[in-house]
Coordinates of C-alpha atoms in Angstrom, one line a residue:
M15 CA -268.3 -2.4 98.9
F16 CA -271.2 0.0 98.1
G17 CA -270.5 3.7 98.7
T18 CA -273.1 6.4 99.4
D19 CA -270.7 8.9 97.9
M20 CA -267.2 9.3 96.6
E21 CA -265.8 10.1 100.0
S22 CA -266.9 6.8 101.5
L23 CA -265.4 4.9 98.5
R24 CA -262.2 6.8 98.9
D25 CA -262.0 6.0 102.6
W26 CA -262.6 2.3 102.0
I27 CA -259.8 2.2 99.3
Q28 CA -257.4 4.0 101.7
A29 CA -258.2 1.5 104.4
Q30 CA -257.2 -1.3 102.1
L31 CA -254.0 0.4 101.1
R32 CA -253.0 1.3 104.6
T33 CA -251.1 -2.0 105.3
C34 CA -249.9 -2.9 101.7
E35 CA -246.3 -2.9 100.8
E36 CA -246.7 -2.9 97.0
L37 CA -249.3 -1.1 94.9
I38 CA -249.8 -1.2 91.1
A39 CA -252.6 1.0 89.9
V40 CA -254.3 1.9 86.6
T41 CA -256.4 5.1 86.9
T42 CA -258.4 7.1 84.4
T43 CA -258.4 10.9 84.7
R44 CA -261.6 11.3 82.7
G45 CA -264.0 13.6 84.5
Q46 CA -261.5 14.4 87.2
T47 CA -260.4 18.0 88.1
L48 CA -257.0 19.1 89.3
E49 CA -258.5 19.9 92.7
A50 CA -259.9 16.4 93.1
F51 CA -256.7 14.8 92.0
L52 CA -254.5 16.8 94.4
A53 CA -256.0 14.9 97.4
A54 CA -255.2 11.5 95.8
H55 CA -251.7 12.8 94.9
R56 CA -250.9 13.8 98.4
Y57 CA -252.0 10.4 99.6
N58 CA -249.8 8.7 97.0
Q59 CA -246.9 10.8 98.3
S60 CA -247.5 9.6 101.8
L61 CA -247.5 5.9 100.6
V62 CA -244.2 6.4 98.8
E63 CA -242.7 8.2 101.8
R64 CA -243.8 5.2 103.9
G65 CA -241.9 2.9 101.6
V66 CA -244.7 1.4 99.5
R67 CA -243.5 0.2 96.2
M68 CA -245.8 2.0 93.9
T69 CA -246.4 2.1 90.1
S70 CA -249.2 4.3 88.9
F71 CA -250.4 4.2 85.3
F72 CA -252.7 7.0 84.2
D73 CA -255.0 7.0 81.1
A74 CA -254.7 10.7 80.6
G75 CA -256.0 11.0 77.1
G76 CA -259.4 12.2 78.1
G77 CA -258.5 14.2 81.2
C78 CA -258.2 18.0 81.6
S79 CA -255.0 19.5 80.4
Q80 CA -254.1 20.9 83.9
L81 CA -254.4 17.5 85.5
R82 CA -252.3 15.9 82.7
N83 CA -249.6 18.5 83.1
F84 CA -249.6 18.1 86.8
I85 CA -249.0 14.3 86.4
I86 CA -246.1 15.1 84.0
S87 CA -244.6 17.7 86.4
A88 CA -244.5 15.2 89.4
D89 CA -241.1 13.9 88.5
D90 CA -240.6 12.6 92.0
M91 CA -243.5 10.1 91.7
P92 CA -243.7 6.8 89.8
Y93 CA -246.3 8.0 87.4
Y94 CA -246.7 6.7 83.9
L95 CA -249.0 7.6 80.9
A96 CA -250.7 4.9 78.9
C97 CA -254.1 4.1 77.5
G98 CA -256.7 1.9 79.3
F99 CA -260.4 1.3 79.6
M100 CA -260.7 -0.1 83.2
Q101 CA -259.4 1.0 86.6
V102 CA -257.5 -1.6 88.5
K103 CA -255.4 -1.8 91.7
V104 CA -253.2 -4.8 92.6
L105 CA -252.2 -4.9 96.3
D106 CA -249.2 -6.9 97.3
G107 CA -249.6 -9.2 94.3
D108 CA -252.5 -11.1 96.0
R109 CA -255.6 -8.8 95.9
V110 CA -257.2 -7.1 92.9
M111 CA -259.5 -4.1 93.3
V112 CA -261.7 -3.1 90.4
E113 CA -264.8 -1.0 89.9
G114 CA -268.0 -3.0 90.4
P115 CA -271.4 -2.7 88.8
L116 CA -273.9 0.2 89.4
V117 CA -276.6 -1.2 91.6
E118 CA -279.7 0.9 92.4
R119 CA -277.7 4.0 91.4
R120 CA -275.0 3.2 93.9
R121 CA -271.4 2.8 92.7
S122 CA -269.5 -0.2 94.0
L123 CA -266.0 -1.6 94.3
M124 CA -264.9 -5.2 94.4
L125 CA -261.9 -6.7 96.2
M126 CA -261.0 -10.1 94.7
R127 CA -258.5 -12.9 95.5
G128 CA -257.7 -16.0 93.6
T129 CA -255.7 -17.3 90.7
E130 CA -258.1 -16.2 87.9
A131 CA -258.5 -12.7 89.2
L132 CA -254.7 -12.2 89.6
T133 CA -253.9 -13.8 86.2
A134 CA -256.4 -11.5 84.4
A135 CA -255.0 -8.4 86.3
R136 CA -251.4 -9.3 85.5
Q137 CA -252.2 -9.7 81.8
Y138 CA -253.9 -6.3 81.8
L139 CA -251.0 -4.7 83.6
K140 CA -248.5 -6.3 81.2
A141 CA -250.3 -4.5 78.3
F142 CA -249.8 -1.2 80.3
R143 CA -246.2 -1.9 81.0
D144 CA -245.5 -2.6 77.4
T145 CA -247.0 0.7 76.2
A146 CA -246.5 3.1 79.1
V147 CA -244.2 6.1 79.1
R148 CA -242.8 7.6 82.2
A149 CA -244.8 10.8 82.7
C150 CA -241.8 13.0 83.6
E151 CA -240.1 12.2 80.3
F152 CA -242.5 14.7 78.6
R153 CA -241.2 17.6 80.7
D154 CA -238.3 18.4 78.5
R155 CA -240.7 19.9 75.9
T156 CA -241.9 22.6 78.4
G157 CA -238.6 24.1 79.3
D158 CA -236.1 23.8 82.2
L159 CA -238.6 24.3 85.0
T160 CA -238.9 22.7 88.4
A161 CA -242.0 20.5 89.1
R162 CA -243.5 23.2 91.3
Q163 CA -242.9 25.8 88.6
H164 CA -244.8 23.7 86.1
V165 CA -247.8 23.5 88.4
I166 CA -247.7 27.3 89.1
A167 CA -247.4 28.1 85.4
Q168 CA -250.6 26.1 84.8
Q169 CA -252.4 28.4 87.3
L170 CA -251.1 31.5 85.6
E171 CA -252.8 30.3 82.4
E172 CA -256.1 30.9 84.3
N173 CA -254.8 34.4 85.3
L174 CA -255.1 33.5 89.0
T175 CA -253.6 35.8 91.7
D176 CA -250.7 34.8 94.0
D177 CA -253.2 34.4 96.8
E178 CA -255.5 32.2 94.8
I179 CA -252.6 30.0 93.6
A180 CA -251.4 29.7 97.2
E181 CA -254.8 28.6 98.4
R182 CA -255.4 26.1 95.6
L183 CA -252.0 24.4 95.9
G184 CA -251.6 24.7 99.7
L185 CA -248.5 26.9 99.5
S186 CA -247.6 30.1 101.2
V187 CA -248.1 33.3 99.2
R188 CA -244.4 34.1 99.7
T189 CA -243.4 30.8 98.1
V190 CA -245.8 31.4 95.2
R191 CA -244.3 34.9 94.6
Y192 CA -240.8 33.5 94.7
E193 CA -241.6 30.7 92.2
V194 CA -243.5 33.1 89.9
A195 CA -240.4 35.4 89.7
R196 CA -238.1 32.4 88.9
L197 CA -240.7 31.2 86.4
M198 CA -240.7 34.5 84.6
E199 CA -236.9 34.5 84.5
A200 CA -236.8 31.0 83.1
L201 CA -239.3 31.8 80.4
D202 CA -237.6 35.1 79.7
V203 CA -240.8 37.2 80.0
G204 CA -241.5 40.4 81.9
T205 CA -245.1 39.8 83.2
R206 CA -247.1 37.1 84.8
F207 CA -249.6 37.2 81.9
A208 CA -246.8 36.7 79.4
A209 CA -245.5 33.8 81.4
G210 CA -248.9 32.1 81.3
V211 CA -249.1 32.7 77.5
R212 CA -245.6 31.4 76.7
Y213 CA -246.1 28.3 78.9
A214 CA -249.4 27.6 77.2
R215 CA -247.7 27.7 73.8
A216 CA -244.9 25.5 75.0
T217 CA -247.2 22.9 76.3
A218 CA -249.4 22.8 73.2
L219 CA -246.9 20.5 71.5
L220 CA -246.7 18.4 74.7
E221 CA -250.4 17.9 74.8
D222 CA -250.4 16.7 71.2
T223 CA -247.6 14.3 72.0
V224 CA -249.4 12.9 75.1
A225 CA -252.6 12.5 73.2
G226 CA -250.7 10.8 70.3
T227 CA -249.1 8.4 72.8
C228 CA -252.5 7.3 74.2
N229 CA -254.2 7.1 70.8
R230 CA -251.2 5.1 69.4
F231 CA -251.7 2.4 71.9
A232 CA -255.5 2.4 72.0
P233 CA -255.9 0.0 69.0
Q234 CA -253.5 -2.5 70.6
T235 CA -255.5 -2.4 73.8
A236 CA -258.7 -3.0 71.9
S237 CA -257.2 -5.9 70.0
R238 CA -256.3 -7.5 73.3
Q239 CA -259.9 -7.2 74.4
R240 CA -261.0 -9.3 71.4

């Protein structure tokens, strides 16, 4: 499949996923923004709600901090952190989707079947399973906050207004104001700005831990390549 843009590739991927019952995915967050990831996250939610058995491994070592924190805050989703060099999706245990070559400046995706493709994908996924950490396990280091409060706190770090946060996250302004008030109470601060600063300090240790997790497993992954 050759895509003229990212939207056409996304639509093709979603068409392949529409009828699957099990999905195992390895995804990199390098170069992705939080805004771009939110659309994929909402689609993942719709798959889980439909009953798809999903396991999503994210190589979050090189992604932006907001996106990494969002993955960690999504404790209702089967998200894991690990270290990987190639994006792979396995559909229903019989199809393997991987990124293809760049041809005449066009990105491509390949959908493969067959014993060799499945065996290689299973070996790659096993390396991920052996090293992955459930993303939500890192949440304890950032305080007793709900998943939504984690996400809103990340927006406060940018000094966004309630209206701007509501628009970015697809929430009502009333909901954002309520969550900000609860967030300030949980972090024991008196202003929105102070809440953003305290949250940023609390997540600094978390980020070091996540990066350490990914780096710790990188040599093992490289050794498997050899």
